[in-house]
Coordinates of C-alpha atoms and ligand atoms in Angstrom, one line a residue:
X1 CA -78.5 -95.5 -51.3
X2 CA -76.7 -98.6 -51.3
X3 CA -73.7 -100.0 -48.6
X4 CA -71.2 -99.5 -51.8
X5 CA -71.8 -95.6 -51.6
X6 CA -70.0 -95.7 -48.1
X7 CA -66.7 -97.5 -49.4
X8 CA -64.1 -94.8 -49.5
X9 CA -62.7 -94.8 -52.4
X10 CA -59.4 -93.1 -52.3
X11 CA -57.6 -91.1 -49.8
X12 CA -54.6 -88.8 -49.1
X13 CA -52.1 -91.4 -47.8
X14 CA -49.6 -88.6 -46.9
X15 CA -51.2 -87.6 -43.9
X16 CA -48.8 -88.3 -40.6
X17 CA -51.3 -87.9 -37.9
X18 CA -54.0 -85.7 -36.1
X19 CA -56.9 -85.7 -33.7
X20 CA -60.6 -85.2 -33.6
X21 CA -63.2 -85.1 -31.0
X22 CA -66.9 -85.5 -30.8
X23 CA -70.1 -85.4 -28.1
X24 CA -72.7 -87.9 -29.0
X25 CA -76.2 -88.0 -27.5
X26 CA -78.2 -91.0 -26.8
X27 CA -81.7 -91.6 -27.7
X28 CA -85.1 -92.9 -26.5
X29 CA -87.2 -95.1 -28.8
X30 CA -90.8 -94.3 -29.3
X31 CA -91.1 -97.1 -31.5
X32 CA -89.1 -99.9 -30.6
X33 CA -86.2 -102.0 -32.7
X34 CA -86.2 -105.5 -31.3
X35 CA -84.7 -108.0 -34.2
X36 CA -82.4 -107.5 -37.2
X37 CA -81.0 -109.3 -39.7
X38 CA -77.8 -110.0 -41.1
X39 CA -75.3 -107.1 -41.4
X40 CA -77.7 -104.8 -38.6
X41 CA -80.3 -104.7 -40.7
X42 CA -83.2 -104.1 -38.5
X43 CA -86.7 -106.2 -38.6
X44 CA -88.9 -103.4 -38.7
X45 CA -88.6 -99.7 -38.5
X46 CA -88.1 -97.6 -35.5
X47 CA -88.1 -93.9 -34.3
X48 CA -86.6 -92.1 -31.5
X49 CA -86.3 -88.6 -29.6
X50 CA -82.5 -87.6 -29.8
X51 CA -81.5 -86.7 -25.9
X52 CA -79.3 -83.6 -24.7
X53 CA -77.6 -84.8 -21.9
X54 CA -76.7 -87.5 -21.5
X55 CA -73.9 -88.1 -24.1
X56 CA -70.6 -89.4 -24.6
X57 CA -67.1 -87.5 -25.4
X58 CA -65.0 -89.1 -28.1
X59 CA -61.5 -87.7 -28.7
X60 CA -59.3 -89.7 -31.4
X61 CA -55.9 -89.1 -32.0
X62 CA -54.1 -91.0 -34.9
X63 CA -50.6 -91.5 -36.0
X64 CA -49.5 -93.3 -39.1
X65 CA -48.0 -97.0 -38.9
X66 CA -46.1 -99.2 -40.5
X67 CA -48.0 -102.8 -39.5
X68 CA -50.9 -103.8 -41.0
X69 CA -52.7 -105.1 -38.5
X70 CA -55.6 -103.0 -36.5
X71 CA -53.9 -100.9 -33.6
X72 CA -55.7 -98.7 -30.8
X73 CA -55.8 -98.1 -27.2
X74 CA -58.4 -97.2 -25.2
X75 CA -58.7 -94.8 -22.5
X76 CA -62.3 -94.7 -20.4
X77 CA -62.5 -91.5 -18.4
X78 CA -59.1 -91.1 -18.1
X79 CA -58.3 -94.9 -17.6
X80 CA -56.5 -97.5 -20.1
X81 CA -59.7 -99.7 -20.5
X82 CA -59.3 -102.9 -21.7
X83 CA -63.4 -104.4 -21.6
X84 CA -64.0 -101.8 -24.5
X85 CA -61.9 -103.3 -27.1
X86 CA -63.1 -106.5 -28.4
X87 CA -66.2 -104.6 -29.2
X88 CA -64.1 -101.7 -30.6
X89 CA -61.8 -104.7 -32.4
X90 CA -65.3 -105.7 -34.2
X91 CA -66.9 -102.5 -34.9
X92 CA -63.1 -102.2 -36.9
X93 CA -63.5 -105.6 -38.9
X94 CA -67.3 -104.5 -39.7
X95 CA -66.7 -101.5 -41.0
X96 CA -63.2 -101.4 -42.7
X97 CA -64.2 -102.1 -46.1
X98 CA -66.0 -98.4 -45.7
X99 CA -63.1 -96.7 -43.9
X100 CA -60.3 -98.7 -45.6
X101 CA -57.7 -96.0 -43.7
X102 CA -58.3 -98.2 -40.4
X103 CA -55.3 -99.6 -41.1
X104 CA -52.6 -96.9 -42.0
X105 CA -52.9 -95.6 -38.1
X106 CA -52.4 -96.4 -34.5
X107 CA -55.8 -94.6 -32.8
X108 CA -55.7 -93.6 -29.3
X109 CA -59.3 -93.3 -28.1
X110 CA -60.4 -91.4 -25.4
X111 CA -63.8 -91.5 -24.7
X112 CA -66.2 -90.4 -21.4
X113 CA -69.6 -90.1 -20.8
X114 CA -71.6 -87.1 -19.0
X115 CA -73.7 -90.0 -16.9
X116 CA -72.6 -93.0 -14.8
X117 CA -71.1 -95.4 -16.6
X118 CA -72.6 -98.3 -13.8
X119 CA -76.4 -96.2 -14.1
X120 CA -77.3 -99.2 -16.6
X121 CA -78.1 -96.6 -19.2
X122 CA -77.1 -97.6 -22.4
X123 CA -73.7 -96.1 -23.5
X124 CA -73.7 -97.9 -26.8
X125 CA -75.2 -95.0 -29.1
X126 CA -73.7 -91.9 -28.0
X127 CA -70.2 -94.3 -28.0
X128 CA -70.7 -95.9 -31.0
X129 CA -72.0 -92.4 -32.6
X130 CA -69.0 -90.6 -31.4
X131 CA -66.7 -92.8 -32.9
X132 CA -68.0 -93.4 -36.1
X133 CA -68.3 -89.4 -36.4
X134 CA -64.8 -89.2 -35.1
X135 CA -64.0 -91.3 -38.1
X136 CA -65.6 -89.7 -40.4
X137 CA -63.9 -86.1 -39.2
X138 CA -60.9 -88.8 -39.8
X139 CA -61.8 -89.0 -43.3
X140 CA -62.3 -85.1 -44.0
X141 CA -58.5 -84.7 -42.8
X142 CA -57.6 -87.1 -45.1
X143 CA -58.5 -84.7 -47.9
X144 CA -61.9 -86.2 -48.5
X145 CA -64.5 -83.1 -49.2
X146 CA -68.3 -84.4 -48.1
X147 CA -71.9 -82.5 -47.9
X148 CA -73.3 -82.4 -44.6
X149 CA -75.9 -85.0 -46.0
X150 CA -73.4 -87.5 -46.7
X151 CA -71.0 -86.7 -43.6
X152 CA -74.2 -87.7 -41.5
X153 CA -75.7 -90.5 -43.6
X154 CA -72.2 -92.3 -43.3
X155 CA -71.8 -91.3 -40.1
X156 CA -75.1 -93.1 -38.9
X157 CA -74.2 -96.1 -41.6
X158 CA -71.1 -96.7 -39.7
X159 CA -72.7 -96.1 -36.2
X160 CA -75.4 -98.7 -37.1
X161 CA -72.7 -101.1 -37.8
X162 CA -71.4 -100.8 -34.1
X163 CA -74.9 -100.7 -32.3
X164 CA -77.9 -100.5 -34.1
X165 CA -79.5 -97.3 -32.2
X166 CA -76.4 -95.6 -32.1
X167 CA -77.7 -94.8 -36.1
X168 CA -80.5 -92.7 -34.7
X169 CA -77.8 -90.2 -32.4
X170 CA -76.1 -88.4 -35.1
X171 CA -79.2 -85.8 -35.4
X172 CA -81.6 -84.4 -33.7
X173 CA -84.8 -84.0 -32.2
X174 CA -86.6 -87.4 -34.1
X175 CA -84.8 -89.7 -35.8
X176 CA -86.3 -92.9 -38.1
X177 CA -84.2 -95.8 -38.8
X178 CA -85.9 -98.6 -41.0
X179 CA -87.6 -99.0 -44.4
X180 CA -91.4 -97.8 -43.9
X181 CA -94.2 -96.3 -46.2
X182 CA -94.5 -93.5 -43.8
X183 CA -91.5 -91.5 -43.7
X184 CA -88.5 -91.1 -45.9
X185 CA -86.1 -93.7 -44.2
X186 CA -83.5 -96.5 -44.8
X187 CA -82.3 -99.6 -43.3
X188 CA -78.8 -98.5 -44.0
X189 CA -78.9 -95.4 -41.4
X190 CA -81.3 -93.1 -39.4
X191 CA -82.7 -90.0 -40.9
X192 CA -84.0 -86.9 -39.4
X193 CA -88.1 -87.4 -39.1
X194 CA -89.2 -85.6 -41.9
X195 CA -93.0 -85.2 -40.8
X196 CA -94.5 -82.0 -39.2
X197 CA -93.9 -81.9 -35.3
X198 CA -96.6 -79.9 -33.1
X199 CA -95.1 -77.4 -30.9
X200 CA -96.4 -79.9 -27.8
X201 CA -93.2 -82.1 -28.7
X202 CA -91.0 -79.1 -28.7
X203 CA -88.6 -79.5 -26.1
X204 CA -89.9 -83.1 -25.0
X205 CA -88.8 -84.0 -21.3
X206 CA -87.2 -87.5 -20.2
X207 CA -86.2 -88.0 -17.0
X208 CA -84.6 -91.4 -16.3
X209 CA -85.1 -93.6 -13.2
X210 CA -82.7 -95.3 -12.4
X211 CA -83.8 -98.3 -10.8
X212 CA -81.6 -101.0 -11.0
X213 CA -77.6 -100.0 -12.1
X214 CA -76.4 -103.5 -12.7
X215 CA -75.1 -105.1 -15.5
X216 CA -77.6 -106.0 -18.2
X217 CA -79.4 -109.4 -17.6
X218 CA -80.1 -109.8 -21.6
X219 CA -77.0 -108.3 -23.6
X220 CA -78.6 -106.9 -26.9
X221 CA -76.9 -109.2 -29.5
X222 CA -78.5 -112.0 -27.4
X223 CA -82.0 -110.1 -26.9
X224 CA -82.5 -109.3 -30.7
X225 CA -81.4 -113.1 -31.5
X226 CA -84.6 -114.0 -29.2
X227 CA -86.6 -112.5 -32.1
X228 CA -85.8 -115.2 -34.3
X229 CA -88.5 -118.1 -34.3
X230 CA -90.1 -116.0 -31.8
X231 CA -94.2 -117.0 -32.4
X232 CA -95.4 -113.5 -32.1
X233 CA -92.2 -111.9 -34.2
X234 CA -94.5 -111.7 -37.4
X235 CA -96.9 -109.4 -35.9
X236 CA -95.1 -107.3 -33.7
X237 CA -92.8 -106.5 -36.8
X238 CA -96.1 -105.3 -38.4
X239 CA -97.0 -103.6 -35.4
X240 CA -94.3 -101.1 -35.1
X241 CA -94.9 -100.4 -39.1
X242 CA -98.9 -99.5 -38.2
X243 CA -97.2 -97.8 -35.0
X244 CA -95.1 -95.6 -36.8
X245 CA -97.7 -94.5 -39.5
X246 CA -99.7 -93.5 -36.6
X247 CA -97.1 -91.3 -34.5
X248 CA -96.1 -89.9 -38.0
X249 CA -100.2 -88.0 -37.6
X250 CA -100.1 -87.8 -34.1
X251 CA -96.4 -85.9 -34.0
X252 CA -98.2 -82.9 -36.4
X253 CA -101.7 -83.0 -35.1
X254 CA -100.1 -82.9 -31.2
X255 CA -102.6 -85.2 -30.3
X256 CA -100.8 -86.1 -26.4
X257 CA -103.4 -89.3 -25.7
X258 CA -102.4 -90.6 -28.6
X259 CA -99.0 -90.2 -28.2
X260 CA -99.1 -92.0 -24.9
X261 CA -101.1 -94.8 -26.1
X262 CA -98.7 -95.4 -28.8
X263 CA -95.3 -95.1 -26.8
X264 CA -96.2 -97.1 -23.5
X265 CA -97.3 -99.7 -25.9
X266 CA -94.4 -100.1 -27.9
X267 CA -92.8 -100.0 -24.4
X268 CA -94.6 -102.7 -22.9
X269 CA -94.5 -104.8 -26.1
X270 CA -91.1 -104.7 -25.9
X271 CA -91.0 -106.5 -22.8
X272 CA -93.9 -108.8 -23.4
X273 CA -91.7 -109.9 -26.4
X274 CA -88.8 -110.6 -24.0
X275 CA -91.6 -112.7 -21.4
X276 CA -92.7 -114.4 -24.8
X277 CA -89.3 -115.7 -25.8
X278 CA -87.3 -119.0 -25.6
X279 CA -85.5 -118.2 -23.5
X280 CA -87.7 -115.8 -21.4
X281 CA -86.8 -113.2 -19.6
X282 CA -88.6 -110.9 -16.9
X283 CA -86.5 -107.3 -16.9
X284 CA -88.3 -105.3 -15.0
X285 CA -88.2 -105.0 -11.1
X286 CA -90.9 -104.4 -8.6
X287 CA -90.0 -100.8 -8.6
X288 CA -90.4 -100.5 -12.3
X289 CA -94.3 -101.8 -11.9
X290 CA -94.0 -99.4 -9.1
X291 CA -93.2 -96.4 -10.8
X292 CA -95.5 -97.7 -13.8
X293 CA -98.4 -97.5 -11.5
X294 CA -97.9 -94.0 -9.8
X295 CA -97.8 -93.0 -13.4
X296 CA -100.8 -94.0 -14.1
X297 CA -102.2 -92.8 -10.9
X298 CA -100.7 -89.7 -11.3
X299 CA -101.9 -89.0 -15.0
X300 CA -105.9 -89.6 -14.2
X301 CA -105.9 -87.9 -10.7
X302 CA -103.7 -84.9 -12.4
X303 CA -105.3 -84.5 -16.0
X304 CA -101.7 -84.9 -16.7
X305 CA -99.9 -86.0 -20.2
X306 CA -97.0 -87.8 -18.7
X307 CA -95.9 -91.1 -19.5
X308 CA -93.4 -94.1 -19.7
X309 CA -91.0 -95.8 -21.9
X310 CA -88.6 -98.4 -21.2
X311 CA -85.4 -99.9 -22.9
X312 CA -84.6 -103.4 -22.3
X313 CA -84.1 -103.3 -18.5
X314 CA -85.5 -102.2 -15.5
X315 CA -85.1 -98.3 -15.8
X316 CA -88.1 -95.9 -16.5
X317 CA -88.2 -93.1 -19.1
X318 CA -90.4 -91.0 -18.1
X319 CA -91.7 -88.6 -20.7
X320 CA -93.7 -85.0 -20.7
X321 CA -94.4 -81.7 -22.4
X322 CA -92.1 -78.9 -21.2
X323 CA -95.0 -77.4 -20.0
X324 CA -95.7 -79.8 -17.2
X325 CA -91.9 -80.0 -16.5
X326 CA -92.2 -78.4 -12.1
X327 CA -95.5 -80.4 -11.5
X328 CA -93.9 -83.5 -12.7
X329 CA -90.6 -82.8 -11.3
X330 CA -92.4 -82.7 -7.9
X331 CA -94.2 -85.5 -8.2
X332 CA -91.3 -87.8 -8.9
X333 CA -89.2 -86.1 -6.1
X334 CA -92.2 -86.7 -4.0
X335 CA -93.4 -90.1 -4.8
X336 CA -91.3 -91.5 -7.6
X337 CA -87.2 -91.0 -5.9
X338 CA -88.2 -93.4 -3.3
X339 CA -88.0 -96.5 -6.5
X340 CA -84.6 -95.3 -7.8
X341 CA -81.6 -96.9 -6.5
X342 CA -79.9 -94.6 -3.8
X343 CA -82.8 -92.2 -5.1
X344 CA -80.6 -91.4 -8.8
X345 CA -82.3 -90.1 -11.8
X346 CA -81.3 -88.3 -14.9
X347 CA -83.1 -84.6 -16.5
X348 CA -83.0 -84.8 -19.6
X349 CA -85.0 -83.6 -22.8
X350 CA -85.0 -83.4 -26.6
X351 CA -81.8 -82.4 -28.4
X352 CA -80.0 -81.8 -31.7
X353 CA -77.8 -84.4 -32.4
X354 CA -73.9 -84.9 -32.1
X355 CA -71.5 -82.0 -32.3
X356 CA -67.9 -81.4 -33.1
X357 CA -66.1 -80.1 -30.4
Ligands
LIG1 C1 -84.4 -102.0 -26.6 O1 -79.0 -100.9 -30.5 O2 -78.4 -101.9 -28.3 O3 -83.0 -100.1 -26.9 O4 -77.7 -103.4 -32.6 O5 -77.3 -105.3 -31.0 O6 -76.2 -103.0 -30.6 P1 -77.4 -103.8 -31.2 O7 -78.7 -103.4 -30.3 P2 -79.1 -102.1 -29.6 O8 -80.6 -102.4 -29.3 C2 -81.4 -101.4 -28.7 C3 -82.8 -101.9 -28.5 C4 -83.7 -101.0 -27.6 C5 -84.8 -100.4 -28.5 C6 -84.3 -99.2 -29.3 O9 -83.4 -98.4 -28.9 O10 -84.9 -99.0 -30.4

């Protein structure tokens, strides 16, 4: 598929107003996206479990205008919010030529998340998901009649064209985003992996630590910009293609070493890249080498499969088989709460993607 399949095309004008609403998950990279081109067109490809709970609520009501110019309002957990529209106001301008309604109607968007909003997890792929879905419900009032294939595949086109990862949150459990010999996949929107997955992943566990809840340090618009020039961005693009071909075996084979190897690689390449850049930048905290370390502690002395990711910033992923879900969950109470700031971490697991509420 190409970006002109996504233009709409026509529309029933006629339409004086309505609302939709949406829950959007996040998601956790296994392999990482870290530099894109033009247009969010991403360096190389990445993949990613979908999450269950933690996810943002997206209700839209629209009401025909007469101006031509973009109009919304945006209300944050209950609250007009003003910080959220310039990136809302650009989202708009990106993707208008797709949705070319934008225009016809004032939007009022309430939107609210099921986890902090200051926990420094990032709420830009289950918001940026469950707007663009919103939209596209938008559409299908409009009179426009779509398969479910399309309905998602423009739904993660638009998404992408907010916040790159938010592509990967329309469905669930794994989700590939990015051109690759391996699995069927585009660079226009994430696809459902469409490999065989072991019954080890079933049901994957990710608890977040929350370690530090500030602000981020490196926004992500400047953090993929660091890719550019960057003397080891060659390589590491080819890295997460060879990365991906190998989680494609290890996902049906349920090889769980391999697994590890692979995902606290990618997760430690990520920051290396950061450390590597011009600017540089150091993102994780004492605690996070902390935690890293009592992982790795805790795997040998335990015979255990757990293991870490990170996103870019100080908090730890940590990921395990449902089977191992109460020994782990007492080992991080035990030894693990004491690195999270005021002791705050997230349960959550593998899930199915977005739904309609
Ligand atoms: C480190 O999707 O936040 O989480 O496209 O600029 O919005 P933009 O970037 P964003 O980048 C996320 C990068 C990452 C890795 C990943 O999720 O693959």
């Amino acid at each position: 598929m190409i970006d002109q399949d996504f233009i709409l095309k026509s529309y029933n004008s006629k339409v004086e107003s309505g609302s939709v609403k949406w829950s959007s998950p996040s998601n956790i990279a296994l392999v990482k996206y870290w530099g894109k081109r033009k247009n969010q067109i991403p360096e190389n490809p990445s993949i990613s479990f979908t999450l269950s709970n933690c996810k943002t609520i997206t209700e839209v009501t629209y009401t025909k205008k007469k101006s031509t110019e973009f109009s919304f309002e945006v209300f944050f957990e209950g609250e007009k919010n003003e910080a959220f529209k310039p990136k809302i106001q650009t989202f708009f301008e990106r993707i208008e030529s797709y949705v070319p309604f934008l225009r016809d109607y004032h939007f009022n968007i309430e939107t609210s998340n099921t986890f902090p909003h200051s926990s420094g997890i990032a709420s830009s792929a289950s918001g940026m998901s469950a707007l663009a879905l919103c939209l596209m419900s938008i559409e299908e009032d409009l009179g426009v009649d779509y398969a479910d294939d399309y309905f998602n595949r423009k739904a993660s086109f638009l998404a992408r064209l907010g916040s790159g990862s938010a592509c990967r949150s329309i469905e669930g459990e794994l989700v590939v985003w990015g051109k690759n010999k391996s699995t069927e996949s585009s660079d226009l929107f994430g696809v459902r992996f469409d490999g065989d997955i072991h019954s080890n992943f079933k049901d994957y566990q990710d608890a977040i630590l929350l370690v530090d809840k500030g602000e981020k340090q490196v926004s992500s618009t400047l953090g993929h910009k660091l890719m550019y020039g960057h003397p080891f961005a060659k390589e590491r693009f080819l890295q997460a293609h060879d990365n991906l071909d190998k989680l494609k075996d290890i996902l049906s084979s349920g090889d769980l070493k391999e697994f590890i190897k692979i995902v606290e690689s990618e997760a430690l390449t990520l920051h290396a890249m950061m450390m590597t850049s011009m600017p540089y930048f150091i993102l994780m905290k004492p605690n996070t080498l902390e935690i890293i370390n009592r992982i790795w502690k805790f795997r040998e002395e335990n015979n255990s499969n757990i293991c870490f990711t990170l996103d870019a910033g100080a908090n730890v992923h940590v990921l395990f088989p449902k089977a191992e879900e109460s020994k782990v969950y007492d080992f991080i109470k035990s030894e693990l709460v004491a690195y999270c700031q005021n002791g705050h971490y997230i349960c959550d697991s593998v899930g199915n993607g977005a739904k309609r509420l």
